[in-house]
Amino acid sequence: MTSLVLLNGCLRVDDNPLLSQARGKAAALVIIDQQAYFGRQYGLFRSNLLRLRAHLQAIQHLAQQLAQRQIGLIIRFGDTHSQLCELALKLGAEQLLASEPTAPDEYRALQHLPASVKLQLIDGNSLLSQQLRPDLATLSDRFTSFRKKLEPLLLVTAAEPEHTRAANWLSPDQVAGLSQQSVLQQWLGQTAATSWREGCWDEGSAHARLHYFIWQGQHILHYKDSRNALCGTDYASFFSTPLSLGTLSVRRCWQQIEQFEQQVKANDSTYWLKFELLWREFFRWQMRKYQARWFSKNGIAGPADFSSPRLTATQKQRFAAWCAGDTGVPFIDANMQLLNQTGLMSNRGRQNAASYLMYDLELDWRLGAAYFEQRLLDYDCASNWGNWAYIAGVGNSEARAFNPIKQALWYDPNADFVRQKLPQISAAGKAAHRPAPHARLLPQWRSWLDEL
Ligand SMILES: Cc1cc2nc3c(=O)[nH]c(=O)nc-3n(C[C@H](O)[C@H](O)[C@H](O)COP(=O)(O)OP(=O)(O)OC[C@H]3O[C@@H](n4cnc5c(N)ncnc54)[C@H](O)[C@@H]3O)c2cc1C
């Protein structure tokens, strides 16, 4: 039997069940989906060159790792579904092995394959093993119930051993004629590095980061206190980008944390990193449960409304200012500029930027989610849309509005972050947080201006 093994979402050799569970004659494949990179939603591109570059580098690294094991990697660009059908016919494949998706687009791409091709989905990126797989019909929509039910039972399965030779893989020479490797080189040449974090997200770099954050720097010991910082290198794990690309296994992260807890020290901070990984897990299962409902204006909370946001000229200006980091509220603008420059933003920054867009600027939350989708290096459909809907009160929580002045004073008391990102601000100390006269602010936050 010939199997096509689609490695999208699992761009790694370590703990990769797709590689270890393939049998018979097998061809390894990665498809860069045209729609995910060059498609649009609400008039916005769905990605940017920084993320494309990170993805291409991860693929290039994987191809090298596989080649060392005499495994060829077919690299294709285009519509995932059409590419799969074409290659299945060309190779006479009877089976397609793929990572179990979370997002509706990914599910769609795997539907309506040629009748001769049997689809096998393997969940390569979840903490919950097959035995703990939740029943979507009865899955709780509240994180706390989800966590309380599953956490005590959670036994993260041992990482998959590297049995990649169990299958008779097509070699690099055998796949050369099927792969568009040269396009990858060409694009990598064109998408110049623009971030200091450039190149840090392939499997090798992901493991180096994992080792550094947990073992070498032991930053994990202070994570609970540091995680609300707004910028820096070690205040949080920065695992999100390799997790979203699949260059890092979430089970490997979990195991490393537990090993550190057993061998070095366990404290509230080491637990808290696992707690955050459970949030990721929660949103993945929520996305599988409600699928396209996450893109409805009313989220999972009300009647489905997939109509595109309609903006007046003034609303268009407000949205453009938010995207550019030019709202006049320094705390929001500094965070948005960080996002635009690096593709990343702290969790605290994301919560505030999201809240400001929907409550202070009174714009449809889906526009903000779509802009984050375009800009984020660690974009993950479930975590992004799930968190946006959460703050909007149409997901797994009541509405949550953040007071940007209070938050600025709490998390950036000397305004160092704001001044670093917005050098045009000359005011000293906390006065640097003073919004411009034209800036919009909910009336209930205005009394906080006296604190500045
Ligand atoms: C509006 C909004 C949009 C977001 N969009 C994304 C996104 O597209 N992709 C993404 O990975 N995360 C997203 N998050 C969650 C969170 O902000 C990022 O995971 C985190 O900031 C990434 O940095 P880190 O890896 O250093 O996180 P750490 O603080 O070190 O956390 C460790 C890991 O836990 C998980 N995690 C932490 N917080 C959350 C959370 N709130 N929800 C889900 N998982 C979490 C991530 O996998 C993260 O890598 C979003 C949050 C908000 C409020």
Short mmCIF file of C-alpha atoms and ligand atoms in Angstrom, two decimals:
data_model
loop_
_atom_site.label_atom_id
_atom_site.label_comp_id
_atom_site.label_asym_id
_atom_site.label_seq_id
_atom_site.Cartn_x
_atom_site.Cartn_y
_atom_site.Cartn_z
CA MET A 1 0.00 0.00 0.00
CA THR A 2 1.26 3.51 -0.82
CA SER A 3 0.58 6.27 1.69
CA LEU A 4 0.84 10.00 1.30
CA VAL A 5 1.94 11.50 4.61
CA LEU A 6 0.92 15.14 4.88
CA LEU A 7 3.21 16.81 7.43
CA ASN A 8 1.38 20.17 7.54
CA GLY A 9 1.16 21.26 11.19
CA CYS A 10 3.78 18.66 12.20
CA LEU A 11 7.01 20.05 10.75
CA ARG A 12 9.32 18.06 12.97
CA VAL A 13 11.10 14.78 13.37
CA ASP A 14 10.78 14.60 17.17
CA ASP A 15 7.56 13.09 18.56
CA ASN A 16 5.91 12.97 15.16
CA PRO A 17 3.26 10.24 15.04
CA LEU A 18 2.75 10.79 11.32
CA LEU A 19 6.31 9.69 10.65
CA SER A 20 6.32 6.86 13.14
CA GLN A 21 2.93 5.40 12.23
CA ALA A 22 3.38 5.31 8.44
CA ARG A 23 3.71 1.78 7.05
CA GLY A 24 4.39 0.30 3.62
CA LYS A 25 5.54 2.58 0.82
CA ALA A 26 5.24 6.18 1.94
CA ALA A 27 5.80 9.66 0.54
CA ALA A 28 6.32 12.63 2.87
CA LEU A 29 4.63 15.82 1.77
CA VAL A 30 4.18 19.45 2.83
CA ILE A 31 1.79 21.86 1.12
CA ILE A 32 1.97 25.63 1.55
CA ASP A 33 -1.64 26.61 1.19
CA GLN A 34 -2.26 29.49 -1.16
CA GLN A 35 -5.45 30.62 0.56
CA ALA A 36 -3.88 30.67 4.04
CA TYR A 37 -1.07 32.93 2.82
CA PHE A 38 -2.51 34.96 -0.05
CA GLY A 39 -6.26 34.77 0.59
CA ARG A 40 -8.23 37.66 2.08
CA GLN A 41 -10.95 38.06 4.67
CA TYR A 42 -12.86 41.31 5.22
CA GLY A 43 -10.47 42.82 2.65
CA LEU A 44 -7.38 41.95 4.72
CA PHE A 45 -4.62 39.58 3.62
CA ARG A 46 -4.64 36.49 5.78
CA SER A 47 -0.88 36.46 6.34
CA ASN A 48 2.32 38.40 5.79
CA LEU A 49 5.84 37.72 4.59
CA LEU A 50 7.32 37.36 8.07
CA ARG A 51 5.12 34.36 8.82
CA LEU A 52 5.63 32.94 5.36
CA ARG A 53 9.37 33.15 5.89
CA ALA A 54 9.18 31.39 9.28
CA HIS A 55 7.10 28.64 7.67
CA LEU A 56 9.51 28.24 4.73
CA GLN A 57 12.50 28.05 7.04
CA ALA A 58 10.80 25.40 9.14
CA ILE A 59 10.11 23.37 6.00
CA GLN A 60 13.66 23.76 4.75
CA HIS A 61 15.02 22.54 8.08
CA LEU A 62 12.63 19.58 8.07
CA ALA A 63 13.66 18.65 4.51
CA GLN A 64 17.29 18.58 5.65
CA GLN A 65 16.48 16.46 8.71
CA LEU A 66 14.52 14.00 6.62
CA ALA A 67 17.18 13.86 3.89
CA GLN A 68 19.71 12.76 6.53
CA ARG A 69 17.40 9.78 7.07
CA GLN A 70 17.12 9.19 3.32
CA ILE A 71 13.53 10.42 3.31
CA GLY A 72 12.47 12.77 0.55
CA LEU A 73 10.06 15.66 1.24
CA ILE A 74 7.69 16.72 -1.51
CA ILE A 75 7.11 20.47 -1.17
CA ARG A 76 4.14 21.92 -3.02
CA PHE A 77 2.42 25.32 -3.24
CA GLY A 78 -1.22 25.94 -4.09
CA ASP A 79 -4.66 24.76 -3.10
CA THR A 80 -4.15 21.97 -0.54
CA HIS A 81 -7.12 19.89 -1.70
CA SER A 82 -6.19 20.00 -5.41
CA GLN A 83 -2.56 19.24 -4.65
CA LEU A 84 -3.56 16.23 -2.55
CA CYS A 85 -5.85 14.85 -5.26
CA GLU A 86 -3.21 15.34 -7.95
CA LEU A 87 -0.42 13.69 -5.99
CA ALA A 88 -2.63 10.82 -4.77
CA LEU A 89 -3.44 9.96 -8.38
CA LYS A 90 0.14 10.40 -9.58
CA LEU A 91 1.55 8.12 -6.85
CA GLY A 92 -1.37 5.67 -6.82
CA ALA A 93 -1.78 6.41 -3.09
CA GLU A 94 -4.42 4.41 -1.25
CA GLN A 95 -4.01 6.18 2.06
CA LEU A 96 -3.54 9.74 3.28
CA LEU A 97 -2.12 10.23 6.76
CA ALA A 98 -2.58 13.75 8.11
CA SER A 99 -2.50 15.63 11.38
CA GLU A 100 -6.03 16.03 12.78
CA PRO A 101 -7.05 19.62 12.06
CA THR A 102 -8.73 22.14 14.31
CA ALA A 103 -9.71 24.84 11.78
CA PRO A 104 -12.60 24.50 9.31
CA ASP A 105 -10.36 25.32 6.29
CA GLU A 106 -8.03 22.50 7.20
CA TYR A 107 -10.93 20.04 7.50
CA ARG A 108 -12.34 21.20 4.16
CA ALA A 109 -9.05 20.55 2.39
CA LEU A 110 -9.20 16.91 3.47
CA GLN A 111 -12.76 16.29 2.31
CA HIS A 112 -13.85 14.77 -1.03
CA LEU A 113 -10.58 13.03 -1.79
CA PRO A 114 -10.56 10.42 -4.58
CA ALA A 115 -12.65 7.40 -3.47
CA SER A 116 -9.61 5.12 -3.59
CA VAL A 117 -7.82 7.16 -0.89
CA LYS A 118 -8.53 6.28 2.74
CA LEU A 119 -7.99 9.19 5.15
CA GLN A 120 -6.36 8.55 8.52
CA LEU A 121 -6.17 11.47 10.93
CA ILE A 122 -3.70 11.42 13.80
CA ASP A 123 -3.75 14.09 16.48
CA GLY A 124 -0.11 15.10 16.60
CA ASN A 125 -0.50 18.36 18.50
CA SER A 126 -2.77 17.73 21.48
CA LEU A 127 -2.07 16.90 25.09
CA LEU A 128 -5.11 14.70 25.45
CA SER A 129 -4.41 11.19 24.27
CA GLN A 130 -6.90 9.06 22.36
CA GLN A 131 -8.19 7.57 25.67
CA LEU A 132 -9.05 11.02 27.04
CA ARG A 133 -10.46 12.33 23.80
CA PRO A 134 -13.46 14.50 24.82
CA ASP A 135 -16.91 13.85 23.43
CA LEU A 136 -17.54 17.10 21.54
CA ALA A 137 -21.30 16.93 22.17
CA THR A 138 -20.85 17.11 25.92
CA LEU A 139 -17.56 19.05 26.05
CA SER A 140 -17.84 21.86 28.59
CA ASP A 141 -17.66 25.40 27.19
CA ARG A 142 -16.02 26.65 30.38
CA PHE A 143 -12.27 26.38 30.80
CA THR A 144 -12.44 25.68 34.53
CA SER A 145 -14.76 22.69 34.16
CA PHE A 146 -12.69 21.41 31.23
CA ARG A 147 -9.50 21.69 33.25
CA LYS A 148 -10.91 20.28 36.48
CA LYS A 149 -12.32 17.26 34.69
CA LEU A 150 -9.26 16.41 32.61
CA GLU A 151 -6.27 17.64 34.57
CA PRO A 152 -6.34 14.87 37.19
CA LEU A 153 -6.56 12.23 34.46
CA LEU A 154 -3.94 13.76 32.24
CA LEU A 155 -1.05 11.48 31.59
CA VAL A 156 0.80 12.92 28.66
CA THR A 157 1.80 9.96 26.57
CA ALA A 158 5.45 9.23 26.03
CA ALA A 159 6.86 10.95 23.00
CA GLU A 160 6.65 8.89 19.85
CA PRO A 161 9.92 7.06 19.23
CA GLU A 162 11.67 7.83 15.99
CA HIS A 163 10.63 4.74 14.01
CA THR A 164 10.67 6.54 10.71
CA ARG A 165 12.26 3.53 9.02
CA ALA A 166 9.14 1.43 9.68
CA ALA A 167 7.92 2.71 6.34
CA ASN A 168 9.63 2.38 3.02
CA TRP A 169 9.93 6.11 2.33
CA LEU A 170 10.48 7.61 -1.09
CA SER A 171 14.01 8.99 -1.07
CA PRO A 172 15.06 12.58 -1.83
CA ASP A 173 16.03 11.51 -5.36
CA GLN A 174 12.71 9.78 -5.94
CA VAL A 175 10.66 12.85 -4.98
CA ALA A 176 12.83 15.43 -6.72
CA GLY A 177 10.61 15.54 -9.82
CA LEU A 178 7.45 16.00 -7.73
CA SER A 179 8.70 18.75 -5.44
CA GLN A 180 8.76 22.49 -6.02
CA GLN A 181 11.91 22.89 -3.91
CA SER A 182 13.29 25.63 -6.17
CA VAL A 183 10.27 27.85 -5.45
CA LEU A 184 11.03 27.52 -1.74
CA GLN A 185 14.60 28.76 -2.29
CA GLN A 186 13.36 31.59 -4.47
CA TRP A 187 10.81 32.76 -1.90
CA LEU A 188 13.27 32.48 0.96
CA GLY A 189 15.56 34.77 -1.02
CA GLN A 190 12.76 37.27 -1.56
CA THR A 191 11.31 37.40 1.96
CA ALA A 192 14.12 39.25 3.67
CA ALA A 193 14.53 39.00 7.42
CA THR A 194 12.86 41.86 9.22
CA SER A 195 12.81 40.75 12.83
CA TRP A 196 15.40 40.05 15.47
CA ARG A 197 13.66 36.80 16.10
CA GLU A 198 14.03 35.83 12.46
CA GLY A 199 15.08 32.24 11.94
CA CYS A 200 14.33 31.08 15.46
CA TRP A 201 11.41 28.82 14.78
CA ASP A 202 12.57 25.70 12.97
CA GLU A 203 12.77 22.46 14.91
CA GLY A 204 16.41 22.93 15.95
CA SER A 205 15.81 26.44 17.24
CA ALA A 206 12.59 25.41 18.96
CA HIS A 207 14.42 22.75 20.94
CA ALA A 208 17.20 25.17 21.80
CA ARG A 209 14.57 27.61 23.13
CA LEU A 210 12.82 24.86 25.11
CA HIS A 211 16.11 23.83 26.68
CA TYR A 212 17.12 27.44 27.39
CA PHE A 213 13.83 28.57 28.94
CA ILE A 214 13.40 25.54 31.18
CA TRP A 215 16.84 24.10 31.96
CA GLN A 216 19.63 26.52 31.14
CA GLY A 217 18.12 29.87 32.15
CA GLN A 218 15.53 28.30 34.53
CA HIS A 219 13.21 31.18 33.62
CA ILE A 220 10.36 28.78 34.20
CA LEU A 221 10.88 29.22 37.96
CA HIS A 222 9.69 32.85 37.76
CA TYR A 223 7.23 32.54 34.90
CA LYS A 224 4.08 33.23 36.94
CA ASP A 225 5.49 36.58 38.08
CA SER A 226 7.10 37.58 34.80
CA ARG A 227 4.46 36.48 32.29
CA ASN A 228 2.56 39.78 32.37
CA ALA A 229 5.53 41.80 31.12
CA LEU A 230 5.08 43.59 27.81
CA CYS A 231 8.35 42.92 26.04
CA GLY A 232 11.69 41.24 26.50
CA THR A 233 13.13 37.83 25.77
CA ASP A 234 12.66 35.71 28.87
CA TYR A 235 9.48 36.90 30.59
CA ALA A 236 7.53 34.15 28.84
CA SER A 237 8.39 30.97 26.99
CA PHE A 238 7.95 32.11 23.35
CA PHE A 239 6.87 28.55 22.57
CA SER A 240 3.78 29.77 20.69
CA THR A 241 5.39 30.16 17.25
CA PRO A 242 7.02 26.72 17.11
CA LEU A 243 3.83 25.21 18.56
CA SER A 244 1.75 26.86 15.85
CA LEU A 245 4.10 25.69 13.10
CA GLY A 246 4.32 22.24 14.64
CA THR A 247 8.12 22.42 14.88
CA LEU A 248 7.70 21.79 18.61
CA SER A 249 5.59 19.04 20.13
CA VAL A 250 3.31 20.19 22.94
CA ARG A 251 3.75 16.78 24.57
CA ARG A 252 7.53 17.29 24.51
CA CYS A 253 7.04 20.68 26.27
CA TRP A 254 4.84 19.11 28.90
CA GLN A 255 7.26 16.26 29.53
CA GLN A 256 10.21 18.63 29.83
CA ILE A 257 8.34 20.75 32.38
CA GLU A 258 7.44 17.66 34.44
CA GLN A 259 10.96 16.34 34.22
CA PHE A 260 12.26 19.70 35.45
CA GLU A 261 9.72 19.62 38.30
CA GLN A 262 10.94 16.17 39.34
CA GLN A 263 14.65 16.78 38.94
CA VAL A 264 15.09 20.44 39.88
CA LYS A 265 12.08 22.14 41.45
CA ALA A 266 8.32 22.39 41.20
CA ASN A 267 6.59 25.64 42.14
CA ASP A 268 3.58 27.77 41.17
CA SER A 269 5.42 29.02 38.11
CA THR A 270 6.29 25.61 36.71
CA TYR A 271 2.64 24.63 37.20
CA TRP A 272 1.47 27.85 35.54
CA LEU A 273 3.22 27.08 32.27
CA LYS A 274 1.28 23.81 32.13
CA PHE A 275 -1.87 25.72 33.04
CA GLU A 276 -1.37 27.97 30.01
CA LEU A 277 -0.78 24.97 27.77
CA LEU A 278 -4.16 23.72 28.98
CA TRP A 279 -5.73 26.95 27.69
CA ARG A 280 -4.27 26.17 24.30
CA GLU A 281 -5.72 22.67 24.56
CA PHE A 282 -9.12 24.02 25.58
CA PHE A 283 -9.37 26.33 22.57
CA ARG A 284 -8.33 23.52 20.20
CA TRP A 285 -11.23 21.34 21.34
CA GLN A 286 -13.58 24.30 21.35
CA MET A 287 -12.68 25.02 17.71
CA ARG A 288 -13.32 21.39 16.80
CA LYS A 289 -16.67 21.57 18.58
CA TYR A 290 -18.06 24.75 17.05
CA GLN A 291 -16.06 25.00 13.81
CA ALA A 292 -17.22 27.89 11.57
CA ARG A 293 -19.39 29.35 14.36
CA TRP A 294 -16.21 31.00 15.69
CA PHE A 295 -16.31 33.36 12.69
CA SER A 296 -19.89 34.44 13.29
CA LYS A 297 -20.38 37.93 14.73
CA ASN A 298 -22.22 36.34 17.65
CA GLY A 299 -19.58 33.65 18.05
CA ILE A 300 -20.87 30.53 19.75
CA ALA A 301 -23.18 32.61 21.94
CA GLY A 302 -25.98 33.69 19.63
CA PRO A 303 -27.56 33.18 16.21
CA ALA A 304 -25.10 32.65 13.37
CA ASP A 305 -24.27 35.89 11.52
CA PHE A 306 -21.52 35.55 8.95
CA SER A 307 -22.16 38.91 7.28
CA SER A 308 -18.95 40.91 6.77
CA PRO A 309 -18.42 43.90 9.07
CA ARG A 310 -19.62 47.09 7.36
CA LEU A 311 -17.74 50.26 8.27
CA THR A 312 -18.61 53.92 7.93
CA ALA A 313 -15.81 56.26 6.79
CA THR A 314 -15.11 57.24 10.43
CA GLN A 315 -15.00 53.62 11.53
CA LYS A 316 -12.58 52.87 8.69
CA GLN A 317 -10.30 55.61 10.00
CA ARG A 318 -10.50 54.27 13.53
CA PHE A 319 -9.65 50.77 12.36
CA ALA A 320 -6.72 51.99 10.26
CA ALA A 321 -5.39 53.96 13.24
CA TRP A 322 -5.64 50.91 15.50
CA CYS A 323 -3.80 48.73 12.95
CA ALA A 324 -1.04 51.33 12.56
CA GLY A 325 -0.62 51.86 16.32
CA ASP A 326 -1.84 55.42 16.03
CA THR A 327 -4.97 55.63 18.21
CA GLY A 328 -3.51 58.25 20.55
CA VAL A 329 -3.53 55.89 23.57
CA PRO A 330 0.20 55.22 24.07
CA PHE A 331 -0.27 51.86 25.81
CA ILE A 332 -2.33 50.51 22.90
CA ASP A 333 -0.16 52.09 20.22
CA ALA A 334 3.09 50.74 21.68
CA ASN A 335 1.68 47.22 21.70
CA MET A 336 0.38 47.49 18.15
CA GLN A 337 3.71 48.82 16.92
CA LEU A 338 5.46 45.91 18.59
CA LEU A 339 3.12 43.55 16.75
CA ASN A 340 3.71 45.25 13.41
CA GLN A 341 7.49 45.19 13.85
CA THR A 342 8.03 41.70 15.27
CA GLY A 343 4.87 39.68 14.59
CA LEU A 344 4.48 39.11 18.31
CA MET A 345 2.82 40.78 21.29
CA SER A 346 2.61 39.73 24.93
CA ASN A 347 -0.58 38.15 26.19
CA ARG A 348 -1.26 41.26 28.30
CA GLY A 349 -0.80 43.46 25.23
CA ARG A 350 -3.13 41.28 23.14
CA GLN A 351 -5.89 41.45 25.74
CA ASN A 352 -5.69 45.23 25.91
CA ALA A 353 -5.40 45.82 22.17
CA ALA A 354 -8.40 43.54 21.58
CA SER A 355 -10.51 45.15 24.28
CA TYR A 356 -9.67 48.64 23.03
CA LEU A 357 -10.74 47.78 19.47
CA MET A 358 -14.14 46.40 20.44
CA TYR A 359 -15.13 48.56 23.44
CA ASP A 360 -13.40 51.92 23.12
CA LEU A 361 -13.37 52.06 19.32
CA GLU A 362 -16.69 50.18 19.08
CA LEU A 363 -15.61 48.08 16.11
CA ASP A 364 -16.63 44.53 15.19
CA TRP A 365 -14.29 42.16 17.07
CA ARG A 366 -13.82 40.02 13.95
CA LEU A 367 -11.90 42.83 12.24
CA GLY A 368 -9.35 42.80 15.03
CA ALA A 369 -9.13 39.00 14.95
CA ALA A 370 -8.56 39.13 11.19
CA TYR A 371 -5.82 41.74 11.58
CA PHE A 372 -4.10 39.61 14.25
CA GLU A 373 -4.42 36.63 11.90
CA GLN A 374 -2.55 38.63 9.28
CA ARG A 375 0.22 39.90 11.54
CA LEU A 376 0.90 37.23 14.17
CA LEU A 377 3.92 35.04 13.72
CA ASP A 378 2.36 32.54 16.13
CA TYR A 379 -1.07 32.71 14.50
CA ASP A 380 -3.14 29.75 15.56
CA CYS A 381 -6.74 29.68 14.42
CA ALA A 382 -8.21 28.24 17.64
CA SER A 383 -6.16 30.37 20.07
CA ASN A 384 -6.64 33.58 18.11
CA TRP A 385 -10.36 33.43 17.33
CA GLY A 386 -11.09 31.77 20.67
CA ASN A 387 -9.35 34.54 22.66
CA TRP A 388 -10.95 37.32 20.62
CA ALA A 389 -14.42 35.85 21.06
CA TYR A 390 -13.67 35.37 24.77
CA ILE A 391 -12.96 39.08 25.30
CA ALA A 392 -15.96 40.01 23.13
CA GLY A 393 -18.20 37.91 25.38
CA VAL A 394 -19.39 35.72 22.51
CA GLY A 395 -17.16 32.75 23.29
CA ASN A 396 -16.36 31.02 26.54
CA SER A 397 -16.78 33.98 28.90
CA GLU A 398 -18.79 37.08 29.69
CA ALA A 399 -17.62 40.27 27.94
CA ARG A 400 -14.32 41.60 29.35
CA ALA A 401 -13.47 45.26 28.89
CA PHE A 402 -9.99 46.35 30.03
CA ASN A 403 -9.30 49.87 31.29
CA PRO A 404 -6.20 50.77 29.21
CA ILE A 405 -5.10 53.55 31.56
CA LYS A 406 -5.30 51.40 34.67
CA GLN A 407 -3.59 48.53 32.85
CA ALA A 408 -0.83 50.86 31.60
CA LEU A 409 -0.18 52.12 35.13
CA TRP A 410 -0.14 48.60 36.52
CA TYR A 411 1.97 46.84 33.90
CA ASP A 412 4.16 49.71 32.69
CA PRO A 413 4.35 51.94 35.80
CA ASN A 414 7.33 54.03 34.63
CA ALA A 415 6.16 54.00 31.02
CA ASP A 416 9.48 52.46 29.93
CA PHE A 417 7.80 50.18 27.40
CA VAL A 418 5.71 52.97 25.93
CA ARG A 419 8.69 55.31 25.60
CA GLN A 420 10.81 52.59 24.03
CA LYS A 421 8.22 51.89 21.35
CA LEU A 422 7.08 55.48 20.84
CA PRO A 423 10.25 57.61 20.98
CA GLN A 424 8.26 60.71 19.99
CA ILE A 425 6.77 60.80 23.51
CA SER A 426 8.74 63.25 25.58
CA ALA A 427 6.75 63.25 28.83
CA ALA A 428 8.58 61.80 31.82
CA GLY A 429 7.36 59.03 34.12
CA LYS A 430 3.77 57.88 34.06
CA ALA A 431 2.67 61.07 32.29
CA ALA A 432 3.88 59.34 29.12
CA HIS A 433 0.68 57.29 29.31
CA ARG A 434 -1.49 60.38 28.82
CA PRO A 435 -3.71 59.85 25.75
CA ALA A 436 -3.79 62.42 22.93
CA PRO A 437 -6.82 64.78 23.13
CA HIS A 438 -8.49 63.10 20.12
CA ALA A 439 -8.09 59.56 21.53
CA ARG A 440 -11.27 57.61 22.21
CA LEU A 441 -11.78 56.26 25.71
CA LEU A 442 -14.88 54.81 27.34
CA PRO A 443 -16.40 57.39 29.74
CA GLN A 444 -15.93 55.05 32.73
CA TRP A 445 -12.13 55.08 32.29
CA ARG A 446 -11.79 58.88 32.17
CA SER A 447 -11.49 59.40 35.93
CA TRP A 448 -8.24 57.42 35.74
CA LEU A 449 -6.65 60.23 33.73
CA ASP A 450 -6.22 62.10 37.04
CA GLU A 451 -3.66 59.46 38.03
CA LEU A 452 -1.31 60.51 35.21
C1 LIG B 1 -6.61 38.52 21.47
C2 LIG B 1 -5.65 37.36 21.63
C3 LIG B 1 -5.19 36.68 20.50
C4 LIG B 1 -4.31 35.58 20.65
N1 LIG B 1 -3.87 34.92 19.52
C5 LIG B 1 -3.05 33.84 19.65
C6 LIG B 1 -2.58 33.11 18.51
O1 LIG B 1 -2.94 33.40 17.35
N2 LIG B 1 -1.72 32.09 18.71
C7 LIG B 1 -1.31 31.71 19.97
O2 LIG B 1 -0.52 30.77 20.10
N3 LIG B 1 -1.77 32.35 21.06
C8 LIG B 1 -2.60 33.40 20.95
N4 LIG B 1 -3.03 34.08 22.07
C9 LIG B 1 -2.68 33.55 23.41
C10 LIG B 1 -1.39 34.13 24.05
O3 LIG B 1 -1.41 35.52 24.02
C11 LIG B 1 -0.14 33.61 23.35
O4 LIG B 1 -0.17 32.19 23.28
C12 LIG B 1 1.13 33.98 24.13
O5 LIG B 1 1.20 35.37 24.33
C13 LIG B 1 2.34 33.50 23.34
O6 LIG B 1 3.53 33.81 24.00
P1 LIG B 1 4.36 32.67 24.76
O7 LIG B 1 4.52 31.46 23.91
O8 LIG B 1 5.58 33.32 25.27
O9 LIG B 1 3.34 32.32 25.92
P2 LIG B 1 3.55 31.78 27.40
O10 LIG B 1 2.98 32.77 28.33
O11 LIG B 1 4.94 31.34 27.64
O12 LIG B 1 2.56 30.51 27.44
C14 LIG B 1 2.99 29.19 27.06
C15 LIG B 1 2.06 28.65 26.02
O13 LIG B 1 0.74 28.51 26.55
C16 LIG B 1 -0.22 28.77 25.53
N5 LIG B 1 -1.03 29.92 25.92
C17 LIG B 1 -0.71 30.92 26.76
N6 LIG B 1 -1.74 31.78 26.90
C18 LIG B 1 -2.73 31.32 26.11
C19 LIG B 1 -4.04 31.76 25.83
N7 LIG B 1 -4.57 32.87 26.37
N8 LIG B 1 -4.77 31.04 24.95
C20 LIG B 1 -4.28 29.92 24.37
N9 LIG B 1 -3.05 29.45 24.63
C21 LIG B 1 -2.28 30.14 25.47
C22 LIG B 1 0.57 29.06 24.26
O14 LIG B 1 0.69 27.86 23.54
C23 LIG B 1 1.90 29.53 24.80
O15 LIG B 1 2.96 29.32 23.88
C24 LIG B 1 -3.90 35.18 21.95
C25 LIG B 1 -4.36 35.89 23.06
C26 LIG B 1 -5.22 36.97 22.91
C27 LIG B 1 -5.69 37.70 24.14
#
